[in-house]
Amino acid sequence: MSQAEQISRLKQVVEDLLHEARHQGADAAEAGVSAQTGLSVTVRLGETETIEHTSDNGLGITVYFAHRKGSANTTDLRPDAIRESVAAACRIAKHTSEDPAAGLADAHRMARDVPDLDLYHPWDLDADEAAGIARDCEDAARAVDPRISNSEGATLYTQRSSFIYGNSHGFVGGYPTTRHSLSCAVIAQQGDEMQRDYWYDSSRLPAELAEPAAIGRRAAERTLARLDGRQLGTRECPVLFRADVAPSLLRSLFGAIRGHAVYRKSTFLLDQVGEQIFPDWVRISEDPLLPRGQASAPFDNEGVATGYRDLVADGVLQGYLLDSYSARKLGLQSTASAGGVRNAGIASSGQSFDELLREMDHGVVVTELMGQGTNPVTGDYSRGAAGFWVENGEMQYPVDEITVAGNLKDMFRQLLAVGSDNDIPGSIDTGSWLIERMTVGGD
Amino acid sequence: MSQTTAIARETLLDTPGLSEAHLSQVMDRLLSRQVDAADIYFQYGRLESWVLEDGIIKEGSHSIEQGAGLRAISGEKTGFAYTDSLELSRLLDAAGAARAIAQAGQHGARAIAGSGTPPALYAPINPLDSLSEIEKLDLMRRADAEARTADPRVQEVIVSLVAAHDIILVMDNAGQISGDVRPLVRMNVQVIVEQGDKREQGSSGGGARQALDFFLQDDRAMGYAREAVRQALVNLDAVAAPAGMLPVVLGPGWPGVLLHEAVGHGLEGDFNRKGTSAFSGRIGEQVASPLCTVVDDGTLPGRRGSLTIDDEGTPSGNNVLIENGILKGYMQDKMNAHLMGVAPTGNGRRESYAHLPMPRMTNTYMLAGEHKPEEIIASVEHGIYAVNFGGGQVDITSGKFVFSANEAYLIEKGKVSHPVKGATLIGNGPEAMNRISMVGDDLALDSGVGTCGKEGQSVPVGVGQPTLKIDQLTVGGTAA
């Protein structure tokens, strides 16, 4: 089936669903349908280890009877399963409570035209070709150093998806996307010590993926750098979150300004819109319309048109991440954030990674974070970490089995610099974060 | 044929119109190259969830997950394809894609002796229908009221109730067909409390492979509500946790997440076959203090982590992992067991038909020791007593693991004193296990809340342990 045929088939499914919902008495309804196929090939120690053909369908429907809501979803798109799902959603809506905030997003906010964001670049390769690319990647990793003694393999994954969202305002929109990734994880051994690390790249376009050998070498170099790690004595000191772990700090911010956390008062950033939460040079934005962007979308999960916006400007929180429900609960307007933040980034303060090391003089560079130790209500932060000890502006030796702790409110206010070293894959654009002072737990 | 297998056959073969002859045709296609082993896994899944918030029933959702996964194994190579349709033509297509992993030629499939289906560890019921809608929502409203009346500082209550009904059928290359009907229920109460300008959260819940009236028994649902409020109020008063190496006493039950992270994952067969675990090649060695005996037991009736058969049709087992500190064995699925020359242990699990099986834990716990919990606390001059945890994580290669306390207290001069804020604990698995110096006589299992993630696949698990003391562990507080 061609992509165009698939899109029109999915459109028909959505229209049938909305029709069926009205037939069963719903006042309003919204539905999303997706179909995805992919190929994942893993090569380990030079041999093909797994070939997975993925094929996932999904359908979700929400019906509203006045302000009572019911939802259903299914991986099975045959007519029986669709009828069962619509009936289940309608049955559930008879039991949920009247909730004035429940309903579709406002009709006038629907995306009027859906720009082509250039997200569909299929990669026609068979399992042997995929294995060849993965093998080149793993071979390069294993060739870096004799201490690279073992491997978890390299995986090439390519997928193409189509999705359609529609609702009873008459909005129906959708588009095809592709995603390709190549990852590699290897193990280094030195005496009794074993360390593992990985690297990857992902892209909408096959041609924009990093060279397989470059990904493999970076995986090996990251793994070797961990050998000979030691614990540190417990202390307070500056902490530099390297660019590859810095996105987790932005995700903590996004979690705290999510509309649902705000109306539940379960966030440490309650009532902070218009307040200074970062130093005045900090700008954090999202750009959902970025061509070929990894999280790009012309409309959000409710059909609301998306667009560029600043979340933090001059260090001041500009607004929350609102879908129509949380917006109504807070007496505000949707920010087209149903489904989350898209292509977020923090502007660099200009320093290279080496300049950040010199600026911090001494402290810990964090290159790995473990565990979920953040309390979203209080902002208390405590996580396992590994990285490097820095003295006189230079990395001295690897450290591991340490903790870094503080409070996110303080960490945001004590952000000294964001590096220009934003060479990391993924949809969040950030360099390394230098934080003035945290508690490092060790021996 | 067991009642369970009969239900599975009816749902997954008879209803879509598949006969044994059809299955043989699909299996023959899977085996038409140099394939050592193969299986076809059918799944019918239904899930229903309800959410109460702001005192009203805010959301309800129904989910269908249905399809078949086909796997062909040749040496260390695996080919895999799946389909959400149970039509014969789609199954044959998937079989053709999965077998492409193997070289063309005659197949040499191992005939594995059938193990027979063991007695079911849970009733083959549909928990979605086990209470009426009115009864489900009434239960949630009563939990909400219980939390709100427990303390005036309670500002927000979120109650969730989930029932899942999974029916699976697996056919191996010897033609053996095994089925399982797996009910699973889960309830949770989360509260936000406010005192002046301080806010805190607390959360409590439970679950089992039972009907929903599990939550009506023994006052369970109301207990979750009171426990969530108690936890949140304790945390309102918490002071900064210490930072650095300290003696740590872990309470009984859910803190057994220690074992799941510090040793459990490292003893999964795939990592050990590949030599990537800190425990690789160490069978027979001392990997924990002699006070430690750790088992993975999938045979506990009705528990969240239990399975009558695993997702490859192997009966689950009560497997000793560590006995008096000595490493006894790994957890295995069929493929890794074969490659390591040992028997499968009933730990081959998968999230769904759309995922490959791999060795996973079931209910992992430490057996009781001899000390009274009070003696253990009294033995600590200055340390931490941690009784509730969030999640954890492990790097199985280096052995480093973390788990995050969300209810903990200082121990001063042998007595439990102030509550301290949540903090991450970090250690090295084998080192931490060797530093266990006291084990209590109060073994408890968790209340049925655990979900384990590995390579992107989630499965329900259980953990448990008695009160125990680790002489030194790094505590990630802010009070340096």
Tab-separated table of N, CA and C in Angstrom, chain A residues 34-142:
chain	number	residue	atom	x	y	z
A	34	SER	N	-3.140	5.220	14.128
A	34	SER	CA	-1.787	5.194	13.589
A	34	SER	C	-1.439	3.810	13.083
A	35	ALA	N	-0.540	3.765	12.113
A	35	ALA	CA	-0.033	2.495	11.588
A	35	ALA	C	1.457	2.676	11.368
A	36	GLN	N	2.218	1.742	11.878
A	36	GLN	CA	3.664	1.877	11.818
A	36	GLN	C	4.267	0.547	11.404
A	37	THR	N	5.268	0.581	10.506
A	37	THR	CA	6.022	-0.639	10.205
A	37	THR	C	7.502	-0.313	10.316
A	38	GLY	N	8.280	-1.323	10.660
A	38	GLY	CA	9.698	-1.058	10.829
A	38	GLY	C	10.532	-2.313	10.763
A	39	LEU	N	11.838	-2.082	10.736
A	39	LEU	CA	12.806	-3.172	10.712
A	39	LEU	C	13.894	-2.829	11.717
A	40	SER	N	14.193	-3.791	12.607
A	40	SER	CA	15.243	-3.591	13.597
A	40	SER	C	16.213	-4.755	13.485
A	41	VAL	N	17.477	-4.453	13.222
A	41	VAL	CA	18.477	-5.508	13.070
A	41	VAL	C	19.622	-5.241	14.027
A	42	THR	N	19.964	-6.253	14.823
A	42	THR	CA	21.072	-6.147	15.766
A	42	THR	C	22.197	-7.084	15.357
A	43	VAL	N	23.396	-6.528	15.340
A	43	VAL	CA	24.595	-7.328	15.092
A	43	VAL	C	25.407	-7.334	16.377
A	44	ARG	N	25.810	-8.522	16.827
A	44	ARG	CA	26.633	-8.594	18.036
A	44	ARG	C	27.858	-9.448	17.750
A	45	LEU	N	29.024	-8.925	18.107
A	45	LEU	CA	30.297	-9.586	17.864
A	45	LEU	C	30.406	-10.025	16.400
A	46	GLY	N	29.961	-9.139	15.529
A	46	GLY	CA	30.117	-9.359	14.097
A	46	GLY	C	29.040	-10.204	13.446
A	47	GLU	N	28.187	-10.853	14.245
A	47	GLU	CA	27.153	-11.731	13.681
A	47	GLU	C	25.776	-11.101	13.855
A	48	THR	N	24.914	-11.336	12.876
A	48	THR	CA	23.532	-10.881	13.015
A	48	THR	C	22.890	-11.625	14.178
A	49	GLU	N	22.330	-10.905	15.137
A	49	GLU	CA	21.750	-11.543	16.317
A	49	GLU	C	20.226	-11.582	16.256
A	50	THR	N	19.594	-10.459	15.944
A	50	THR	CA	18.131	-10.472	15.811
A	50	THR	C	17.708	-9.659	14.596
A	51	ILE	N	16.653	-10.137	13.954
A	51	ILE	CA	15.967	-9.379	12.909
A	51	ILE	C	14.514	-9.302	13.350
A	52	GLU	N	14.042	-8.093	13.625
A	52	GLU	CA	12.647	-7.928	14.051
A	52	GLU	C	11.908	-7.100	13.014
A	53	HIS	N	10.795	-7.641	12.583
A	53	HIS	CA	9.904	-6.890	11.700
A	53	HIS	C	8.786	-6.344	12.582
A	54	THR	N	8.720	-5.029	12.729
A	54	THR	CA	7.700	-4.461	13.605
A	54	THR	C	6.528	-3.969	12.769
A	55	SER	N	5.362	-4.046	13.355
A	55	SER	CA	4.137	-3.663	12.644
A	55	SER	C	3.090	-3.355	13.701
A	56	ASP	N	2.922	-2.085	13.989
A	56	ASP	CA	2.040	-1.715	15.089
A	56	ASP	C	0.927	-0.799	14.615
A	57	ASN	N	-0.295	-1.181	14.940
A	57	ASN	CA	-1.445	-0.327	14.681
A	57	ASN	C	-2.003	0.138	16.010
A	58	GLY	N	-2.605	1.295	16.010
A	58	GLY	CA	-3.217	1.777	17.242
A	58	GLY	C	-4.365	2.701	16.914
A	59	LEU	N	-5.374	2.625	17.741
A	59	LEU	CA	-6.555	3.460	17.549
A	59	LEU	C	-7.016	3.894	18.925
A	60	GLY	N	-7.307	5.176	19.063
A	60	GLY	CA	-7.838	5.655	20.335
A	60	GLY	C	-9.053	6.516	20.073
A	61	ILE	N	-10.083	6.351	20.888
A	61	ILE	CA	-11.276	7.184	20.725
A	61	ILE	C	-11.726	7.703	22.076
A	62	THR	N	-12.160	8.974	22.109
A	62	THR	CA	-12.754	9.539	23.316
A	62	THR	C	-14.110	10.106	22.942
A	63	VAL	N	-15.121	9.736	23.709
A	63	VAL	CA	-16.474	10.246	23.443
A	63	VAL	C	-16.921	11.127	24.608
A	64	TYR	N	-17.768	12.097	24.308
A	64	TYR	CA	-18.318	12.989	25.335
A	64	TYR	C	-19.835	12.959	25.246
A	65	PHE	N	-20.476	12.704	26.371
A	65	PHE	CA	-21.919	12.847	26.491
A	65	PHE	C	-22.104	14.047	27.408
A	66	ALA	N	-22.457	15.206	26.851
A	66	ALA	CA	-22.377	16.468	27.562
A	66	ALA	C	-20.943	16.562	28.092
A	67	HIS	N	-20.736	16.662	29.385
A	67	HIS	CA	-19.371	16.784	29.890
A	67	HIS	C	-18.909	15.512	30.576
A	68	ARG	N	-19.515	14.382	30.215
A	68	ARG	CA	-19.029	13.102	30.728
A	68	ARG	C	-18.235	12.413	29.627
A	69	LYS	N	-17.131	11.792	30.040
A	69	LYS	CA	-16.127	11.361	29.077
A	69	LYS	C	-15.849	9.870	29.201
A	70	GLY	N	-15.598	9.199	28.075
A	70	GLY	CA	-15.168	7.802	28.089
A	70	GLY	C	-14.155	7.571	26.984
A	71	SER	N	-13.166	6.706	27.232
A	71	SER	CA	-12.110	6.480	26.242
A	71	SER	C	-11.907	5.001	26.004
A	72	ALA	N	-11.370	4.688	24.841
A	72	ALA	CA	-10.997	3.313	24.540
A	72	ALA	C	-9.880	3.325	23.516
A	73	ASN	N	-9.068	2.282	23.542
A	73	ASN	CA	-8.063	2.135	22.502
A	73	ASN	C	-7.862	0.673	22.179
A	74	THR	N	-7.325	0.434	20.991
A	74	THR	CA	-7.121	-0.947	20.551
A	74	THR	C	-5.953	-1.027	19.575
A	75	THR	N	-5.254	-2.157	19.617
A	75	THR	CA	-4.190	-2.425	18.635
A	75	THR	C	-4.755	-3.201	17.450
A	76	ASP	N	-6.014	-3.582	17.556
A	76	ASP	CA	-6.665	-4.398	16.535
A	76	ASP	C	-7.652	-3.490	15.785
A	77	LEU	N	-7.421	-3.260	14.490
A	77	LEU	CA	-8.234	-2.289	13.750
A	77	LEU	C	-9.349	-2.938	12.934
A	78	ARG	N	-9.640	-4.241	13.169
A	78	ARG	CA	-10.727	-4.856	12.416
A	78	ARG	C	-12.068	-4.331	12.929
A	79	PRO	N	-13.111	-4.371	12.092
A	79	PRO	CA	-14.392	-3.743	12.445
A	79	PRO	C	-14.954	-4.200	13.795
A	80	ASP	N	-14.811	-5.502	14.119
A	80	ASP	CA	-15.322	-6.006	15.409
A	80	ASP	C	-14.697	-5.272	16.583
A	81	ALA	N	-13.373	-5.148	16.528
A	81	ALA	CA	-12.642	-4.525	17.632
A	81	ALA	C	-12.986	-3.045	17.712
A	82	ILE	N	-13.179	-2.408	16.556
A	82	ILE	CA	-13.528	-0.989	16.543
A	82	ILE	C	-14.906	-0.786	17.179
A	83	ARG	N	-15.873	-1.653	16.786
A	83	ARG	CA	-17.213	-1.539	17.388
A	83	ARG	C	-17.155	-1.766	18.893
A	84	GLU	N	-16.383	-2.790	19.317
A	84	GLU	CA	-16.249	-3.077	20.751
A	84	GLU	C	-15.665	-1.861	21.481
A	85	SER	N	-14.690	-1.203	20.838
A	85	SER	CA	-14.029	-0.063	21.484
A	85	SER	C	-14.981	1.130	21.622
A	86	VAL	N	-15.709	1.446	20.563
A	86	VAL	CA	-16.646	2.580	20.635
A	86	VAL	C	-17.722	2.294	21.688
A	87	ALA	N	-18.214	1.051	21.702
A	87	ALA	CA	-19.243	0.696	22.685
A	87	ALA	C	-18.689	0.804	24.102
A	88	ALA	N	-17.428	0.380	24.293
A	88	ALA	CA	-16.822	0.447	25.634
A	88	ALA	C	-16.675	1.901	26.073
A	89	ALA	N	-16.231	2.770	25.156
A	89	ALA	CA	-16.059	4.183	25.497
A	89	ALA	C	-17.404	4.791	25.894
A	90	CYS	N	-18.471	4.460	25.148
A	90	CYS	CA	-19.798	5.012	25.444
A	90	CYS	C	-20.323	4.475	26.779
A	91	ARG	N	-20.087	3.178	27.024
A	91	ARG	CA	-20.518	2.590	28.297
A	91	ARG	C	-19.805	3.289	29.466
A	92	ILE	N	-18.506	3.509	29.316
A	92	ILE	CA	-17.727	4.157	30.385
A	92	ILE	C	-18.254	5.569	30.646
A	93	ALA	N	-18.603	6.289	29.561
A	93	ALA	CA	-19.074	7.672	29.716
A	93	ALA	C	-20.392	7.754	30.490
A	94	LYS	N	-21.120	6.651	30.566
A	94	LYS	CA	-22.349	6.660	31.375
A	94	LYS	C	-22.015	6.662	32.865
A	95	HIS	N	-20.789	6.311	33.210
A	95	HIS	CA	-20.414	6.168	34.623
A	95	HIS	C	-19.473	7.256	35.120
A	96	THR	N	-18.797	7.953	34.203
A	96	THR	CA	-17.921	9.021	34.680
A	96	THR	C	-18.793	10.210	35.091
A	97	SER	N	-18.189	11.142	35.833
A	97	SER	CA	-18.953	12.260	36.392
A	97	SER	C	-19.009	13.416	35.398
A	98	GLU	N	-19.992	14.255	35.582
A	98	GLU	CA	-20.099	15.520	34.845
A	98	GLU	C	-18.884	16.361	35.215
A	99	ASP	N	-18.124	16.793	34.222
A	99	ASP	CA	-16.903	17.570	34.489
A	99	ASP	C	-16.868	18.724	33.492
A	100	PRO	N	-17.163	19.951	33.954
A	100	PRO	CA	-17.297	21.086	33.023
A	100	PRO	C	-16.037	21.321	32.187
A	101	ALA	N	-14.888	20.883	32.661
A	101	ALA	CA	-13.651	21.133	31.905
A	101	ALA	C	-13.435	20.106	30.799
A	102	ALA	N	-14.220	19.019	30.803
A	102	ALA	CA	-14.002	17.957	29.816
A	102	ALA	C	-14.619	18.326	28.477
A	103	GLY	N	-13.943	17.987	27.403
A	103	GLY	CA	-14.480	18.248	26.073
A	103	GLY	C	-13.365	18.396	25.062
A	104	LEU	N	-13.769	18.600	23.796
A	104	LEU	CA	-12.779	18.841	22.754
A	104	LEU	C	-12.108	20.192	22.988
A	105	ALA	N	-10.972	20.393	22.366
A	105	ALA	CA	-10.373	21.732	22.352
A	105	ALA	C	-11.317	22.652	21.584
A	106	ASP	N	-11.230	23.959	21.845
A	106	ASP	CA	-12.156	24.898	21.214
A	106	ASP	C	-12.020	24.868	19.686
A	107	ALA	N	-13.169	24.942	18.988
A	107	ALA	CA	-13.192	24.777	17.530
A	107	ALA	C	-12.312	25.811	16.820
A	108	HIS	N	-12.292	27.056	17.332
A	108	HIS	CA	-11.543	28.094	16.604
A	108	HIS	C	-10.024	27.920	16.727
A	109	ARG	N	-9.600	26.979	17.597
A	109	ARG	CA	-8.149	26.759	17.746
A	109	ARG	C	-7.623	25.657	16.819
A	110	MET	N	-8.519	24.976	16.078
A	110	MET	CA	-8.069	23.887	15.207
A	110	MET	C	-7.120	24.420	14.143
A	111	ALA	N	-6.093	23.623	13.832
A	111	ALA	CA	-5.153	24.014	12.778
A	111	ALA	C	-5.922	24.155	11.474
A	112	ARG	N	-5.756	25.295	10.771
A	112	ARG	CA	-6.508	25.515	9.536
A	112	ARG	C	-5.821	24.886	8.343
A	113	ASP	N	-4.518	25.090	8.265
A	113	ASP	CA	-3.796	24.336	7.235
A	113	ASP	C	-2.663	23.609	7.938
A	114	VAL	N	-2.328	22.473	7.381
A	114	VAL	CA	-1.323	21.630	8.012
A	114	VAL	C	-0.051	21.718	7.169
A	115	PRO	N	0.936	22.511	7.636
A	115	PRO	CA	2.155	22.662	6.829
A	115	PRO	C	2.904	21.330	6.726
A	116	ASP	N	3.559	21.121	5.603
A	116	ASP	CA	4.391	19.929	5.418
A	116	ASP	C	5.735	20.190	6.100
A	117	LEU	N	6.016	19.465	7.158
A	117	LEU	CA	7.239	19.697	7.925
A	117	LEU	C	8.377	18.775	7.475
A	118	ASP	N	8.182	18.104	6.344
A	118	ASP	CA	9.271	17.324	5.733
A	118	ASP	C	9.743	16.213	6.670
A	119	LEU	N	8.776	15.440	7.183
A	119	LEU	CA	9.098	14.438	8.203
A	119	LEU	C	9.159	13.018	7.643
A	120	TYR	N	8.922	12.871	6.320
A	120	TYR	CA	8.812	11.531	5.751
A	120	TYR	C	9.919	11.267	4.742
A	121	HIS	N	10.897	10.467	5.146
A	121	HIS	CA	12.010	10.100	4.265
A	121	HIS	C	12.317	8.626	4.450
A	122	PRO	N	11.527	7.751	3.804
A	122	PRO	CA	11.695	6.316	4.042
A	122	PRO	C	13.061	5.811	3.586
A	123	TRP	N	13.484	4.741	4.218
A	123	TRP	CA	14.768	4.128	3.925
A	123	TRP	C	14.470	2.715	3.450
A	124	ASP	N	14.655	2.488	2.159
A	124	ASP	CA	14.376	1.159	1.631
A	124	ASP	C	15.611	0.295	1.757
A	125	LEU	N	15.720	-0.393	2.867
A	125	LEU	CA	16.865	-1.289	2.972
A	125	LEU	C	16.374	-2.623	3.508
A	126	ASP	N	17.046	-3.692	3.089
A	126	ASP	CA	16.644	-5.013	3.556
A	126	ASP	C	17.474	-5.390	4.781
A	127	ALA	N	17.179	-6.559	5.331
A	127	ALA	CA	17.827	-6.953	6.581
A	127	ALA	C	19.342	-7.083	6.417
A	128	ASP	N	19.792	-7.566	5.250
A	128	ASP	CA	21.236	-7.723	5.044
A	128	ASP	C	21.936	-6.369	5.011
A	129	GLU	N	21.302	-5.398	4.328
A	129	GLU	CA	21.912	-4.059	4.271
A	129	GLU	C	21.938	-3.422	5.658
A	130	ALA	N	20.847	-3.604	6.398
A	130	ALA	CA	20.791	-3.051	7.757
A	130	ALA	C	21.881	-3.689	8.620
A	131	ALA	N	22.048	-5.008	8.481
A	131	ALA	CA	23.075	-5.705	9.263
A	131	ALA	C	24.463	-5.190	8.895
A	132	GLY	N	24.664	-4.870	7.620
A	132	GLY	CA	25.964	-4.361	7.195
A	132	GLY	C	26.297	-3.038	7.871
A	133	ILE	N	25.312	-2.157	7.967
A	133	ILE	CA	25.529	-0.853	8.609
A	133	ILE	C	25.813	-1.041	10.097
A	134	ALA	N	25.007	-1.911	10.737
A	134	ALA	CA	25.211	-2.164	12.169
A	134	ALA	C	26.588	-2.792	12.402
A	135	ARG	N	27.000	-3.677	11.468
A	135	ARG	CA	28.310	-4.324	11.624
A	135	ARG	C	29.431	-3.298	11.513
A	136	ASP	N	29.324	-2.370	10.571
A	136	ASP	CA	30.350	-1.322	10.429
A	136	ASP	C	30.472	-0.518	11.722
A	137	CYS	N	29.318	-0.267	12.329
A	137	CYS	CA	29.290	0.522	13.559
A	137	CYS	C	29.978	-0.250	14.693
A	138	GLU	N	29.573	-1.499	14.875
A	138	GLU	CA	30.151	-2.290	15.972
A	138	GLU	C	31.637	-2.573	15.736
A	139	ASP	N	31.998	-2.884	14.469
A	139	ASP	CA	33.416	-3.144	14.151
A	139	ASP	C	34.278	-1.943	14.554
A	140	ALA	N	33.796	-0.741	14.234
A	140	ALA	CA	34.577	0.456	14.552
A	140	ALA	C	34.747	0.593	16.059
A	141	ALA	N	33.694	0.265	16.804
A	141	ALA	CA	33.776	0.356	18.266
A	141	ALA	C	34.807	-0.640	18.800
A	142	ARG	N	34.768	-1.861	18.280
A	142	ARG	CA	35.649	-2.914	18.811
A	142	ARG	C	37.100	-2.683	18.422
